[in-house]
mmCIF file of C-alpha atoms in Angstrom:
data_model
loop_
_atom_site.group_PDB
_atom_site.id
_atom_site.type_symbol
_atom_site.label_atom_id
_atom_site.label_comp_id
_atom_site.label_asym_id
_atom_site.label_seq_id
_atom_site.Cartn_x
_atom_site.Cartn_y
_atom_site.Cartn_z
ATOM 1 C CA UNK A 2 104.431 99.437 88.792
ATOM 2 C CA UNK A 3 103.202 102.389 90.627
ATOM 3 C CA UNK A 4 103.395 102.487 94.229
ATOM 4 C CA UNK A 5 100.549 104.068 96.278
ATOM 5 C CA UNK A 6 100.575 105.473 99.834
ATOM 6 C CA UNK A 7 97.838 106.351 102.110
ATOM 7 C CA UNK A 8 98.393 109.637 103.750
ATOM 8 C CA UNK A 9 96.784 110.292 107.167
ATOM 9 C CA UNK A 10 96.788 112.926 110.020
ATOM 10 C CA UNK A 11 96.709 110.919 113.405
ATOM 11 C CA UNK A 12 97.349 114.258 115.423
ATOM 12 C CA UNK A 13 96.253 117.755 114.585
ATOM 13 C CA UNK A 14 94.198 118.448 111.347
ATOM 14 C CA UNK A 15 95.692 120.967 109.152
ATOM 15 C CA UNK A 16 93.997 123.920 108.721
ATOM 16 C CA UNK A 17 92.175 124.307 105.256
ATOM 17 C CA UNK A 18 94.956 127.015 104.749
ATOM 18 C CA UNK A 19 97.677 124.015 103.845
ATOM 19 C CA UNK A 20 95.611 122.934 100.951
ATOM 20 C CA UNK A 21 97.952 124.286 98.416
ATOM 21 C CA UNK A 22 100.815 122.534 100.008
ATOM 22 C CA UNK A 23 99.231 119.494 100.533
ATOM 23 C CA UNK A 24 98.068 119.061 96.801
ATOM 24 C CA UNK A 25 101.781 120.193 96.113
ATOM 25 C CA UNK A 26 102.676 117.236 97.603
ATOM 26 C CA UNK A 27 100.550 114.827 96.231
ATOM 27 C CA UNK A 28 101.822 116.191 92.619
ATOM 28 C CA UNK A 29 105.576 115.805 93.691
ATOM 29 C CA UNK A 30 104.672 112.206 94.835
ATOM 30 C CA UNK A 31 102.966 111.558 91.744
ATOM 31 C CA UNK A 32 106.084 112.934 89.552
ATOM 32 C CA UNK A 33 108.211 110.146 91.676
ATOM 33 C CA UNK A 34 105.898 107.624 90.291
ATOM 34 C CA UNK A 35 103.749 107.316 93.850
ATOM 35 C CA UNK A 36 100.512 107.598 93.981
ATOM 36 C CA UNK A 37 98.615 109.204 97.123
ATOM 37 C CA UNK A 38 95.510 108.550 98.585
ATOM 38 C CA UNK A 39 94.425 111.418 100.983
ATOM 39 C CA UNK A 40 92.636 110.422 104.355
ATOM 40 C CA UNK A 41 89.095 112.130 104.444
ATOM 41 C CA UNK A 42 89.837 113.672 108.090
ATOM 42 C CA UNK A 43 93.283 115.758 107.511
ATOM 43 C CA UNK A 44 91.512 118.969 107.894
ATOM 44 C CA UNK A 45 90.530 120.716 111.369
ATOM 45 C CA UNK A 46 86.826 120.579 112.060
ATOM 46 C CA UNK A 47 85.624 122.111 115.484
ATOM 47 C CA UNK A 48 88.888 123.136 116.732
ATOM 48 C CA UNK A 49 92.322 121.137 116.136
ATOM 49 C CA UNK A 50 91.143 117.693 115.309
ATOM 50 C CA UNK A 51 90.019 116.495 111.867
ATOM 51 C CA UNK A 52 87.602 114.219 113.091
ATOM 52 C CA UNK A 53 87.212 111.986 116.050
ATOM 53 C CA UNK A 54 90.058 109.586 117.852
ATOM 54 C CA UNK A 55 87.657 106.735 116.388
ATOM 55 C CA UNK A 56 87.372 108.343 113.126
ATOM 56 C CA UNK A 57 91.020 108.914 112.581
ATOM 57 C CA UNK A 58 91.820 105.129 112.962
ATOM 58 C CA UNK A 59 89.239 103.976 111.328
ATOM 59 C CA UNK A 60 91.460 105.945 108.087
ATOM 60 C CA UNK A 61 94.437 104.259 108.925
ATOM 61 C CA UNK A 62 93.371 100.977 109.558
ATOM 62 C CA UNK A 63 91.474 101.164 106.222
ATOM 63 C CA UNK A 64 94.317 101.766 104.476
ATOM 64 C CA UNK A 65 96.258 98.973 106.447
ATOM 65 C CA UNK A 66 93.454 96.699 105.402
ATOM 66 C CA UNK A 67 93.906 98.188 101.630
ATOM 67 C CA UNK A 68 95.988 95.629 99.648
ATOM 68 C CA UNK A 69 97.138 98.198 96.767
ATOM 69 C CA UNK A 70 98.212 100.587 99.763
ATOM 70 C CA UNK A 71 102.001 99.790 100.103
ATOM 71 C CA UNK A 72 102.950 102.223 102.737
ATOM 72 C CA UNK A 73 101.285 104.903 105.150
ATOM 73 C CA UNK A 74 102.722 108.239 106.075
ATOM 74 C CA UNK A 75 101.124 110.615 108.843
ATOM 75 C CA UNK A 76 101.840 113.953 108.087
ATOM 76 C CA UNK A 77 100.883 115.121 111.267
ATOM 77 C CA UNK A 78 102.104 116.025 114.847
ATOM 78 C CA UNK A 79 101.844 113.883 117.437
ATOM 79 C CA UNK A 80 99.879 115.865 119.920
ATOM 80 C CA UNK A 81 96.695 113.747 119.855
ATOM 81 C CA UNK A 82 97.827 110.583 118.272
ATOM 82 C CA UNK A 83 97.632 108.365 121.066
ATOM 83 C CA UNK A 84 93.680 109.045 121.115
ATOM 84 C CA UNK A 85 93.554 106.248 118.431
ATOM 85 C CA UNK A 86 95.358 103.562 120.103
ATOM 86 C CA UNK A 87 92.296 101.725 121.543
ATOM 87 C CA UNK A 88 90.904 102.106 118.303
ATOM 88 C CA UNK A 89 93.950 100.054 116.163
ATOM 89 C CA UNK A 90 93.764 96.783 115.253
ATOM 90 C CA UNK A 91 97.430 95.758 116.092
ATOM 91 C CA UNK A 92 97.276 92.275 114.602
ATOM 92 C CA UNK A 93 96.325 93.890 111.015
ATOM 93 C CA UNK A 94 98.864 96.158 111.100
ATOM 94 C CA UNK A 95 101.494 93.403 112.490
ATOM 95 C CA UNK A 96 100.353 91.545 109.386
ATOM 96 C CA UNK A 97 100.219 93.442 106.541
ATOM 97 C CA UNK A 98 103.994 94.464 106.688
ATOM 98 C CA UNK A 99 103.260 98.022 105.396
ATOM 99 C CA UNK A 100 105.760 100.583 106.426
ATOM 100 C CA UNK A 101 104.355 103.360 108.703
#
């Protein structure tokens, strides 16, 4: 069975420059037998963020809420991260016993 991961950026979007790398690592993932799903806000918009505190939790709890996710992985800093605690739904994620 194939596991899948959702990957998210919490912190600091990546600057489109990183593309490479990050389809690099979705193709080493997927030659372990994991597949990746990619957030939609990893990549810097206006200025450092890749999309709004609100927005950015919104991707991880919808892959918390995902049944075939198994795990999450943030593959960011942690510079902004704490913008999307008011925005988490802490129950879910107590819950769904995904590892973060």
């Amino acid at each position: 069975m194939t596991r899948k991961i959702g990957i998210v950026c919490c912190s600091d979007g990546f600057n489109r420059a990183y593309e490479g790398e990050i389809e690099e690592l979705h193709r080493i993932l997927a030659d372990m037998g994991i597949e990746s799903v990619i957030s939609p806000f990893l990549y810097a918009r206006d200025g450092v963020a890749s999309g709004t505190a609100e927005e950015r939790a919104k991707a991880v709890m919808d892959f918390y809420l995902d049944d075939t996710i198994d795990a999450i992985c943030d593959i960011s800093g942690g510079d902004m991260s704490n913008e999307l605690l008011p925005y988490l739904d802490f129950e879910v994620i107590r819950n769904s016993g995904k590892k973060f």
